Tab-separated table of C-alpha atoms in Angstrom:
chain	number	residue	atom	x	y	z
A	1	MET	CA	2.863	-0.075	15.855
A	2	ALA	CA	5.453	2.534	16.210
A	3	GLU	CA	5.357	1.613	20.123
A	4	MET	CA	6.470	-2.277	19.051
A	5	VAL	CA	8.923	-1.352	16.410
A	6	THR	CA	10.895	1.400	18.047
A	7	TYR	CA	11.668	-1.452	21.035
A	8	LEU	CA	12.421	-4.094	19.241
A	9	PRO	CA	13.422	-2.158	15.832
A	10	ILE	CA	14.467	-5.967	14.144
A	11	SER	CA	14.215	-6.891	10.269
A	12	SER	CA	10.548	-7.888	8.731
A	13	PRO	CA	8.730	-6.501	12.347
A	14	PHE	CA	5.127	-6.569	12.123
A	15	ILE	CA	5.611	-10.004	10.588
A	16	ARG	CA	7.488	-11.533	12.813
A	17	LEU	CA	6.188	-10.110	15.703
A	18	ALA	CA	2.785	-11.124	15.067
A	19	GLY	CA	4.487	-14.972	15.118
A	20	ARG	CA	6.267	-14.223	18.511
A	21	PHE	CA	3.580	-12.830	19.753
A	22	VAL	CA	0.030	-14.332	18.793
A	23	ASP	CA	1.327	-17.426	17.375
A	24	GLU	CA	3.830	-18.716	14.912
A	25	ALA	CA	0.945	-19.392	12.434
A	26	PHE	CA	-0.030	-16.357	13.002
A	27	GLY	CA	3.110	-15.254	11.867
A	28	VAL	CA	3.398	-17.727	8.420
A	29	ALA	CA	-0.516	-16.006	7.183
A	30	ALA	CA	1.064	-12.741	7.991
A	31	GLY	CA	3.915	-12.627	6.074
A	32	TYR	CA	2.277	-14.561	3.146
A	33	ASN	CA	-0.027	-12.047	3.027
A	34	PHE	CA	2.334	-9.292	3.008
A	35	PHE	CA	3.793	-11.371	-0.283
A	36	ILE	CA	0.495	-11.822	-1.820
A	37	LEU	CA	-0.013	-7.696	-1.133
A	38	GLU	CA	3.393	-6.643	-2.985
A	39	ALA	CA	3.347	-9.432	-5.567
A	40	MET	CA	-0.149	-7.866	-6.475
A	41	LEU	CA	0.693	-4.463	-6.501
A	42	VAL	CA	3.486	-5.734	-9.385
A	43	PRO	CA	0.699	-6.323	-12.245
A	44	PHE	CA	-1.728	-3.395	-10.706
A	45	GLU	CA	1.354	-0.820	-12.085
A	46	LEU	CA	1.646	-2.531	-15.267
A	47	VAL	CA	-1.978	-2.203	-15.819
A	48	ALA	CA	-2.004	1.208	-15.132
A	49	CYS	CA	1.446	2.138	-16.720
A	50	ASN	CA	0.021	0.543	-19.718
A	51	LEU	CA	-3.499	2.952	-19.378
A	52	ILE	CA	-1.380	5.946	-19.297
A	53	ILE	CA	0.478	5.625	-22.470
A	54	HIS	CA	-2.397	4.772	-23.582
A	55	TYR	CA	-2.869	8.355	-23.871
A	56	TRP	CA	-0.848	9.641	-26.071
A	57	SER	CA	-1.541	6.729	-28.474
A	58	ASP	CA	-3.068	2.861	-28.590
A	59	ILE	CA	-0.692	1.587	-31.725
A	60	VAL	CA	1.166	-0.649	-28.784
A	61	PRO	CA	-0.136	-3.672	-28.238
A	62	THR	CA	-1.504	-3.903	-24.706
A	63	GLY	CA	0.379	-7.276	-23.985
A	64	ALA	CA	3.656	-6.136	-26.246
A	65	VAL	CA	3.524	-2.522	-23.527
A	66	ILE	CA	3.353	-5.712	-20.746
A	67	ALA	CA	6.000	-8.006	-22.098
A	68	ILE	CA	8.526	-4.731	-22.687
A	69	ILE	CA	7.951	-3.779	-18.759
A	70	LEU	CA	8.324	-7.156	-17.558
A	71	VAL	CA	11.130	-7.702	-18.934
A	72	PHE	CA	12.649	-4.517	-17.522
A	73	TYR	CA	11.435	-5.241	-14.074
A	74	GLY	CA	13.793	-8.474	-14.766
A	75	LEU	CA	16.955	-6.655	-15.650
A	76	LEU	CA	16.559	-4.022	-13.396
A	77	ASN	CA	16.362	-6.411	-10.499
A	78	VAL	CA	18.373	-9.311	-11.540
A	79	PHE	CA	21.321	-7.399	-12.870
A	80	ALA	CA	20.838	-3.656	-11.699
A	81	VAL	CA	19.627	-4.694	-8.344
A	82	LYS	CA	22.879	-2.041	-6.803
A	83	TYR	CA	22.012	0.794	-8.166
A	84	TYR	CA	18.351	-0.105	-6.751
A	85	GLY	CA	18.973	2.342	-3.593
A	86	GLU	CA	20.177	4.801	-5.385
A	87	SER	CA	17.352	5.559	-7.946
A	88	GLU	CA	14.354	4.779	-5.916
A	89	PHE	CA	16.143	7.274	-3.691
A	90	TRP	CA	15.368	10.532	-6.690
A	91	LEU	CA	12.704	8.731	-7.793
A	92	ALA	CA	11.009	9.134	-4.808
A	93	LEU	CA	11.578	12.562	-4.836
A	94	GLY	CA	10.431	12.731	-8.165
A	95	LYS	CA	7.253	11.420	-6.208
A	96	VAL	CA	7.415	14.088	-3.794
A	97	ILE	CA	7.834	17.058	-6.202
A	98	LEU	CA	5.170	15.972	-8.242
A	99	ALA	CA	2.288	15.582	-5.641
A	100	VAL	CA	3.274	18.715	-4.233
A	101	GLY	CA	3.001	20.226	-8.211
A	102	LEU	CA	-0.291	19.040	-8.829
A	103	ILE	CA	-1.187	20.730	-5.195
A	104	ILE	CA	0.061	23.960	-5.711
A	105	TYR	CA	-0.959	23.855	-9.837
A	106	THR	CA	-4.901	23.224	-8.566
A	107	PHE	CA	-4.924	26.308	-5.716
A	108	VAL	CA	-3.348	28.554	-8.164
A	109	THR	CA	-5.639	27.842	-11.722
A	110	MET	CA	-8.625	27.760	-9.041
A	111	LEU	CA	-8.302	31.477	-8.276
A	112	GLY	CA	-8.134	32.036	-12.417
A	113	ALA	CA	-4.394	31.913	-13.275
A	114	ASN	CA	-5.215	29.797	-16.390
A	115	PRO	CA	-5.574	30.257	-19.567
A	116	LEU	CA	-9.238	30.554	-20.209
A	117	HIS	CA	-8.985	33.445	-16.418
A	118	ASP	CA	-11.648	30.921	-15.391
A	119	ARG	CA	-12.245	31.375	-11.669
A	120	PHE	CA	-13.676	27.887	-11.311
A	121	GLY	CA	-12.715	27.783	-7.183
A	122	PHE	CA	-14.991	24.849	-5.368
A	123	ARG	CA	-17.728	25.270	-8.483
A	124	TYR	CA	-17.447	21.626	-9.268
A	125	TRP	CA	-18.718	20.868	-4.834
A	126	ARG	CA	-21.972	22.626	-5.957
A	127	ASP	CA	-22.443	21.677	-9.323
A	128	PRO	CA	-22.723	18.280	-9.506
A	129	GLY	CA	-21.942	18.594	-6.098
A	130	SER	CA	-19.542	17.094	-3.943
A	131	PHE	CA	-21.767	13.397	-3.365
A	132	ALA	CA	-21.944	11.419	-6.168
A	133	GLU	CA	-25.457	9.020	-6.205
A	134	VAL	CA	-24.125	4.823	-6.498
A	135	TYR	CA	-26.211	2.338	-6.714
A	136	SER	CA	-29.525	4.288	-5.690
A	137	THR	CA	-31.084	7.661	-5.503
A	138	GLY	CA	-31.118	10.166	-2.637
A	139	SER	CA	-29.602	9.637	0.461
A	140	LEU	CA	-29.403	5.873	-0.013
A	141	GLY	CA	-27.258	6.586	-2.556
A	142	ARG	CA	-25.110	9.380	-1.556
A	143	PHE	CA	-23.854	7.183	0.936
A	144	LEU	CA	-23.280	4.194	-0.735
A	145	GLY	CA	-20.923	6.739	-3.173
A	146	PHE	CA	-19.468	7.634	0.359
A	147	LEU	CA	-18.934	3.810	1.117
A	148	THR	CA	-17.498	3.378	-2.420
A	149	CYS	CA	-14.998	6.384	-1.906
A	150	LEU	CA	-14.105	4.774	1.547
A	151	VAL	CA	-13.325	1.193	0.136
A	152	GLN	CA	-11.206	3.537	-1.929
A	153	ALA	CA	-9.199	5.210	0.397
A	154	SER	CA	-9.044	2.036	2.228
A	155	TYR	CA	-6.792	0.794	-1.122
A	156	THR	CA	-4.310	3.846	-0.633
A	157	VAL	CA	-3.676	4.648	2.611
A	158	ALA	CA	-0.320	2.823	3.577
A	159	GLY	CA	2.779	3.790	4.892
A	160	PRO	CA	3.733	3.123	8.348
A	161	ASP	CA	4.143	-0.370	7.889
A	162	TYR	CA	6.485	0.242	4.976
A	163	LEU	CA	8.268	2.367	7.083
A	164	SER	CA	8.352	-0.368	9.698
A	165	MET	CA	10.172	-2.897	7.593
A	166	ALA	CA	13.698	-1.013	7.178
A	167	ALA	CA	13.493	-0.977	11.020
A	168	GLY	CA	16.507	-3.635	10.742
A	169	GLU	CA	18.887	-1.650	8.826
A	170	THR	CA	17.859	1.506	10.141
A	171	GLU	CA	20.799	3.306	11.685
A	172	ASN	CA	20.287	4.230	15.304
A	173	PRO	CA	16.496	3.162	15.042
A	174	ARG	CA	15.150	3.911	18.348
A	175	VAL	CA	15.486	7.661	17.850
A	176	VAL	CA	15.203	7.784	13.587
A	177	LEU	CA	12.168	5.962	13.568
A	178	ARG	CA	10.525	7.257	16.126
A	179	SER	CA	10.808	10.697	14.665
A	180	ALA	CA	9.868	9.351	11.412
A	181	TYR	CA	6.576	8.018	13.409
A	182	ASN	CA	5.859	11.464	14.539
A	183	LYS	CA	6.198	12.785	11.020
A	184	VAL	CA	4.785	10.493	8.960
A	185	PHE	CA	1.301	10.436	10.019
A	186	GLY	CA	0.762	14.658	9.661
A	187	ARG	CA	2.842	14.597	5.962
A	188	LEU	CA	0.683	11.222	4.684
A	189	MET	CA	-2.853	13.162	6.097
A	190	ALA	CA	-1.277	16.466	4.319
A	191	PHE	CA	-0.843	14.428	1.631
A	192	PHE	CA	-4.322	12.392	1.013
A	193	VAL	CA	-6.626	15.211	2.411
A	194	LEU	CA	-5.329	17.916	0.112
A	195	GLY	CA	-4.965	15.561	-2.516
A	196	SER	CA	-8.281	14.113	-2.588
A	197	MET	CA	-9.592	17.997	-2.443
A	198	ALA	CA	-7.671	18.870	-5.138
A	199	VAL	CA	-9.441	16.061	-7.039
A	200	GLY	CA	-12.874	16.935	-6.487
A	201	ILE	CA	-11.711	21.041	-7.146
A	202	ASN	CA	-10.631	19.835	-10.495
A	203	ALA	CA	-12.955	18.154	-12.215
A	204	PRO	CA	-17.110	16.963	-11.499
A	205	TYR	CA	-17.190	13.547	-11.181
A	206	THR	CA	-19.658	13.310	-14.160
A	207	SER	CA	-16.567	14.560	-16.520
A	208	GLN	CA	-17.002	12.155	-19.805
A	209	GLU	CA	-13.244	11.692	-20.084
A	210	LEU	CA	-13.338	10.104	-16.547
A	211	VAL	CA	-16.141	8.175	-17.297
A	212	ASP	CA	-15.069	6.821	-20.575
A	213	ALA	CA	-11.970	5.962	-19.098
A	214	TYR	CA	-13.366	4.262	-16.198
A	215	THR	CA	-16.073	2.334	-17.639
A	216	ASN	CA	-15.660	2.751	-21.692
A	217	ASN	CA	-11.741	1.742	-21.213
A	218	LYS	CA	-11.425	4.683	-23.565
A	219	PRO	CA	-7.846	5.822	-22.459
A	220	GLY	CA	-9.138	9.722	-22.747
A	221	ALA	CA	-7.161	11.363	-20.272
A	222	ALA	CA	-5.692	8.356	-18.849
A	223	ALA	CA	-8.176	8.724	-15.972
A	224	SER	CA	-6.563	11.445	-14.295
A	225	PRO	CA	-8.725	14.173	-12.985
A	226	TYR	CA	-5.846	16.641	-13.351
A	227	VAL	CA	-5.008	16.173	-16.911
A	228	VAL	CA	-9.168	16.999	-16.910
A	229	ALA	CA	-8.749	20.059	-15.934
A	230	MET	CA	-5.809	20.981	-18.220
A	231	ASN	CA	-7.646	20.035	-21.231
A	232	ARG	CA	-10.632	21.876	-20.382
A	233	LEU	CA	-8.943	24.788	-19.480
A	234	GLN	CA	-6.612	24.517	-22.657
A	235	ILE	CA	-3.079	24.574	-20.839
A	236	ARG	CA	-0.902	23.000	-23.659
A	237	VAL	CA	2.394	20.702	-22.970
A	238	LEU	CA	2.057	20.261	-19.279
A	239	PRO	CA	-0.183	17.254	-19.448
A	240	ASP	CA	2.364	15.794	-21.151
A	241	ILE	CA	4.777	16.125	-18.579
A	242	VAL	CA	2.461	15.355	-16.028
A	243	ASN	CA	1.252	11.850	-18.017
A	244	ALA	CA	4.770	11.316	-18.187
A	245	LEU	CA	6.051	12.060	-14.705
A	246	ILE	CA	2.941	9.544	-13.426
A	247	LEU	CA	4.377	7.272	-15.890
A	248	SER	CA	7.305	6.947	-13.971
A	249	ALA	CA	6.368	6.615	-10.759
A	250	CYS	CA	3.994	3.619	-11.625
A	251	LEU	CA	7.053	2.145	-13.031
A	252	SER	CA	9.369	3.134	-10.202
A	253	ALA	CA	6.723	1.760	-8.276
A	254	GLY	CA	5.951	-1.732	-10.049
A	255	ASN	CA	9.897	-1.964	-9.196
A	256	SER	CA	10.161	-1.382	-5.455
A	257	TYR	CA	7.344	-4.009	-5.280
A	258	VAL	CA	9.088	-6.923	-7.009
A	259	PHE	CA	12.721	-6.484	-4.697
A	260	CYS	CA	9.964	-5.973	-2.042
A	261	ALA	CA	8.073	-9.182	-2.661
A	262	SER	CA	10.881	-10.899	-3.835
A	263	ARG	CA	12.956	-10.355	-0.844
A	264	SER	CA	9.585	-10.805	1.219
A	265	LEU	CA	9.154	-14.376	0.039
A	266	PHE	CA	13.139	-14.801	0.593
A	267	GLY	CA	12.049	-13.936	4.484
A	268	LEU	CA	10.113	-16.815	4.652
A	269	ALA	CA	11.925	-19.544	2.452
A	270	LEU	CA	15.016	-18.447	5.184
A	271	GLU	CA	13.330	-18.775	7.808
A	272	GLY	CA	11.889	-22.740	6.357
A	273	ARG	CA	8.318	-21.264	5.806
A	274	ALA	CA	8.562	-21.553	2.240
A	275	PRO	CA	10.495	-23.641	0.148
A	276	ARG	CA	13.555	-24.023	0.484
A	277	VAL	CA	14.441	-23.657	-3.355
A	278	LEU	CA	13.686	-19.958	-3.167
A	279	THR	CA	16.519	-19.016	-0.958
A	280	ARG	CA	19.566	-19.898	-4.017
A	281	CYS	CA	21.057	-17.061	-4.404
A	282	THR	CA	22.767	-15.569	-7.950
A	283	LYS	CA	26.892	-13.813	-6.871
A	284	ASP	CA	25.408	-10.421	-6.162
A	285	GLY	CA	22.914	-11.935	-3.689
A	286	VAL	CA	20.065	-12.046	-6.006
A	287	PRO	CA	17.159	-14.363	-4.795
A	288	ILE	CA	17.203	-15.238	-8.584
A	289	TYR	CA	14.150	-17.447	-7.729
A	290	CYS	CA	11.919	-15.052	-5.741
A	291	VAL	CA	12.583	-12.739	-8.726
A	292	LEU	CA	10.863	-15.160	-11.096
A	293	LEU	CA	8.018	-16.375	-8.923
A	294	VAL	CA	6.905	-12.664	-8.478
A	295	LEU	CA	7.460	-11.545	-12.086
A	296	ALA	CA	5.860	-15.065	-13.424
A	297	ILE	CA	2.373	-14.036	-10.906
A	298	SER	CA	2.664	-11.226	-12.737
A	299	LEU	CA	1.994	-12.029	-16.157
A	300	ILE	CA	-1.900	-12.253	-15.009
A	301	SER	CA	-1.314	-8.227	-16.103
A	302	PHE	CA	-2.269	-9.639	-19.385
A	303	LEU	CA	-6.253	-10.445	-18.168
A	304	GLN	CA	-6.114	-6.812	-19.535
A	305	VAL	CA	-6.158	-7.739	-22.624
A	306	SER	CA	-9.658	-9.105	-22.822
A	307	SER	CA	-10.987	-7.500	-20.357
A	308	GLY	CA	-9.732	-4.215	-20.133
A	309	SER	CA	-7.767	-2.125	-18.473
A	310	ALA	CA	-10.467	-0.379	-16.119
A	311	VAL	CA	-11.683	-3.502	-15.776
A	312	VAL	CA	-8.279	-5.247	-14.292
A	313	LEU	CA	-7.442	-2.025	-12.454
A	314	THR	CA	-10.647	-2.340	-10.823
A	315	TRP	CA	-9.711	-6.429	-9.669
A	316	PHE	CA	-6.167	-6.189	-8.675
A	317	VAL	CA	-7.694	-3.019	-6.438
A	318	SER	CA	-9.748	-5.008	-4.346
A	319	ILE	CA	-7.668	-7.737	-3.867
A	320	ILE	CA	-4.912	-5.886	-2.974
A	321	THR	CA	-7.123	-3.128	-0.780
A	322	ALA	CA	-8.369	-6.377	1.350
A	323	SER	CA	-4.675	-7.853	1.513
A	324	GLN	CA	-3.842	-4.353	3.066
A	325	LEU	CA	-6.962	-4.152	4.969
A	326	ILE	CA	-5.694	-7.839	6.924
A	327	ASN	CA	-2.670	-6.510	7.214
A	328	PHE	CA	-3.564	-3.955	9.330
A	329	CYS	CA	-5.735	-5.976	11.518
A	330	VAL	CA	-2.167	-8.141	12.021
A	331	ILE	CA	-0.693	-5.006	12.996
A	332	ALA	CA	-2.928	-3.965	15.550
A	333	PHE	CA	-3.885	-6.914	17.106
A	334	THR	CA	-0.421	-8.032	17.286
A	335	TYR	CA	-0.402	-4.682	19.665
A	336	THR	CA	-2.734	-5.526	21.709
A	337	ARG	CA	-1.023	-9.162	22.620
A	338	PHE	CA	2.192	-6.897	22.765
A	339	LYS	CA	-0.024	-4.578	25.462
A	340	LYS	CA	-1.522	-7.472	27.472
A	341	ALA	CA	2.036	-8.932	28.093
A	342	CYS	CA	3.519	-6.011	29.031
A	343	ASP	CA	0.854	-5.007	31.917
A	344	ILE	CA	1.240	-8.583	33.042
A	345	GLN	CA	4.385	-8.916	33.152
A	346	GLY	CA	5.355	-5.864	34.492
A	347	LEU	CA	6.985	-3.546	32.093
A	348	SER	CA	5.942	-0.106	31.808
A	349	ARG	CA	5.017	1.472	28.738
A	350	SER	CA	5.999	4.991	30.398
A	351	THR	CA	9.944	3.210	29.593
A	352	LEU	CA	9.864	2.310	25.960
A	353	PRO	CA	10.969	4.814	23.259
A	354	TYR	CA	7.506	5.836	21.908
A	355	LYS	CA	4.636	5.436	23.519
A	356	GLY	CA	1.127	5.600	21.783
A	357	ARG	CA	-1.742	7.364	23.204
A	358	TRP	CA	-5.145	5.748	24.228
A	359	GLN	CA	-4.323	1.925	24.404
A	360	PRO	CA	-5.609	-0.166	23.990
A	361	PHE	CA	-8.618	1.543	22.717
A	362	LEU	CA	-7.010	2.619	19.694
A	363	ALA	CA	-5.404	-0.770	18.589
A	364	TRP	CA	-9.271	-2.667	18.961
A	365	TYR	CA	-10.954	0.317	17.362
A	366	ALA	CA	-7.843	0.319	14.316
A	367	PHE	CA	-8.988	-3.937	14.587
A	368	SER	CA	-12.593	-3.726	13.845
A	369	GLY	CA	-12.501	-1.185	11.456
A	370	CYS	CA	-10.171	-2.589	9.057
A	371	ILE	CA	-12.438	-5.983	9.668
A	372	THR	CA	-15.433	-4.597	8.959
A	373	MET	CA	-13.914	-2.647	5.755
A	374	VAL	CA	-12.413	-6.004	4.630
A	375	PHE	CA	-16.113	-7.577	4.472
A	376	LEU	CA	-17.368	-4.190	2.991
A	377	ASN	CA	-14.389	-4.177	0.185
A	378	GLY	CA	-16.946	-5.739	-2.357
A	379	TYR	CA	-20.155	-4.781	-1.151
A	380	SER	CA	-21.377	-4.004	-4.787
A	381	VAL	CA	-21.545	-7.476	-5.837
A	382	PHE	CA	-24.285	-8.240	-3.360
A	383	ILE	CA	-26.933	-5.296	-4.828
A	384	HIS	CA	-29.222	-6.303	-6.652
A	385	GLY	CA	-27.779	-6.539	-10.652
A	386	ASN	CA	-24.154	-6.335	-9.753
A	387	TRP	CA	-23.245	-9.983	-9.107
A	388	LYS	CA	-20.210	-11.010	-11.186
A	389	VAL	CA	-17.882	-13.875	-9.760
A	390	ALA	CA	-14.750	-11.515	-11.122
A	391	ASN	CA	-15.565	-9.303	-8.969
A	392	PHE	CA	-16.437	-10.931	-5.817
A	393	PHE	CA	-13.266	-13.378	-6.406
A	394	PHE	CA	-10.629	-10.537	-6.437
A	395	SER	CA	-12.826	-8.726	-3.277
A	396	TYR	CA	-12.806	-11.873	-1.289
A	397	THR	CA	-10.297	-13.799	-2.004
A	398	MET	CA	-7.546	-13.520	0.635
A	399	VAL	CA	-10.914	-13.173	3.282
A	400	GLY	CA	-10.476	-17.182	2.710
A	401	VAL	CA	-6.698	-17.613	2.200
A	402	PHE	CA	-5.354	-15.641	5.575
A	403	PRO	CA	-7.828	-18.381	7.828
A	404	VAL	CA	-6.215	-21.233	5.709
A	405	LEU	CA	-2.973	-20.079	6.251
A	406	TYR	CA	-2.658	-19.363	9.367
A	407	PHE	CA	-4.913	-23.476	10.387
A	408	GLY	CA	-3.030	-24.819	8.115
A	409	TRP	CA	0.264	-24.070	9.108
A	410	LYS	CA	-1.214	-24.562	12.440
A	411	VAL	CA	-2.631	-28.131	11.961
A	412	LEU	CA	0.546	-29.266	9.881
A	413	LYS	CA	3.200	-27.326	12.852
A	414	ARG	CA	0.989	-28.098	16.052
A	415	THR	CA	1.844	-23.991	17.264
A	416	GLU	CA	-0.410	-23.405	20.162
A	417	VAL	CA	-1.690	-19.027	21.033
A	418	ILE	CA	1.213	-17.077	22.891
A	419	LYS	CA	-0.241	-17.065	26.948
A	420	ALA	CA	0.649	-13.544	27.623
A	421	GLU	CA	2.981	-14.267	30.500
A	422	ASP	CA	4.663	-16.419	28.375
A	423	ILE	CA	5.646	-14.315	25.276
A	424	ASP	CA	8.846	-13.389	24.940
A	425	LEU	CA	9.293	-9.162	25.254
A	426	ARG	CA	13.426	-9.220	26.162
A	427	LYS	CA	14.750	-11.384	23.623
A	428	ASP	CA	17.108	-9.037	21.606
A	429	VAL	CA	15.961	-6.237	23.785
A	430	GLU	CA	19.686	-6.163	25.441
A	431	GLU	CA	21.459	-6.512	22.107
A	432	ILE	CA	19.283	-3.026	20.594
A	433	GLU	CA	20.338	-1.556	24.023
A	434	GLU	CA	23.455	-1.860	24.198
A	435	TYR	CA	23.585	-0.659	20.372
A	436	THR	CA	21.908	2.147	21.422
A	437	ARG	CA	23.848	3.670	24.172
A	438	ASN	CA	27.226	2.826	22.174
A	439	PHE	CA	26.220	4.803	18.695
A	440	VAL	CA	27.919	7.430	17.215
A	441	PRO	CA	26.940	9.450	14.763
A	442	GLY	CA	28.760	9.122	11.335
A	443	PRO	CA	29.945	12.483	9.304
A	444	PRO	CA	27.236	13.867	7.414
A	445	ALA	CA	27.382	12.976	3.813
């Protein structure tokens, strides 16, 4: 993706390039898939907020919590959107500080700097162990436990795709984005790997508080291994601070997803790929009907009133994971078409602002890996005694929706797959190159 986006830094690049390098119908399906991904993340964050709030008290009904946050999102996105960028900058900074702080907390406390002077180190990696047995015992159970974690990890891995969404609005994008792509992978790896290690260090998978939070829908420690560890070590006040920071992060994330989902739908409408009524904006430029539709979709978070937060959270994770993996499949396949077009049309990749290694082999590896994980996403429902219609529906809905969108648009508009020799690799390039040559950096803020 870095190779394509630094060459053509246009708005919503991986969606528009999918239509430009593969097939218009492929771009439409990719656009709606991304919209569904963003729209589903809003109710996910609503459920997460409710779960965290109930750490302190369950006196406020679940329905009231959802309604209050939805109204809050609506007001922010309709009336206070001009403050969005500034607020998200500071909230994002808070998330980074929280993540780094929790990693440092883990390192300090595991060495004995805690009220109990308990030098627990990697105790829980030995007892009960680092691999949990799931659905079976022995080696098979441990493998299924690993597979379950791999599916969950598929949900959490994101970053480069969101980075590319800002390509069209980035100053001097060919230089800035190249640097950003080089840095983002290392930083994400550091946060993901160290964060995962910290979770395993802080609490065993047999912790009753975590089990109750996830299986019995009890608020307990709000399903946070860090708070479980703080309570066990008799650390006061800090659990409340951590949960408050996590709550603010969830609220911020939900607000960002309302913004991204509404703008994704707005972009589809502007290109004639969604009802034209969705292009209507307020005097401040807010696509009001898009925002209202996203908030309306978020009403499905009320499912937790009857099914419980933990169960509904799992449902949303499943549908978001499938949608995100399909998004990565789209990016990888689009790149293979871009690479083939470059080879056939004589465009040397050495002249591009960014050149990826071992291509197109890594692209095909990513595509095959992601498509495999799409079908493994809900594997547990096929294990004897584990069948649940809701789990199957949320795990595999997008597997059916994406081809319906693709073939539906293809039949409706009679589009064709673009041949590699006919792919337009020069459109917008001249303007981008002229902008890059004439760019003069402004004074630092």
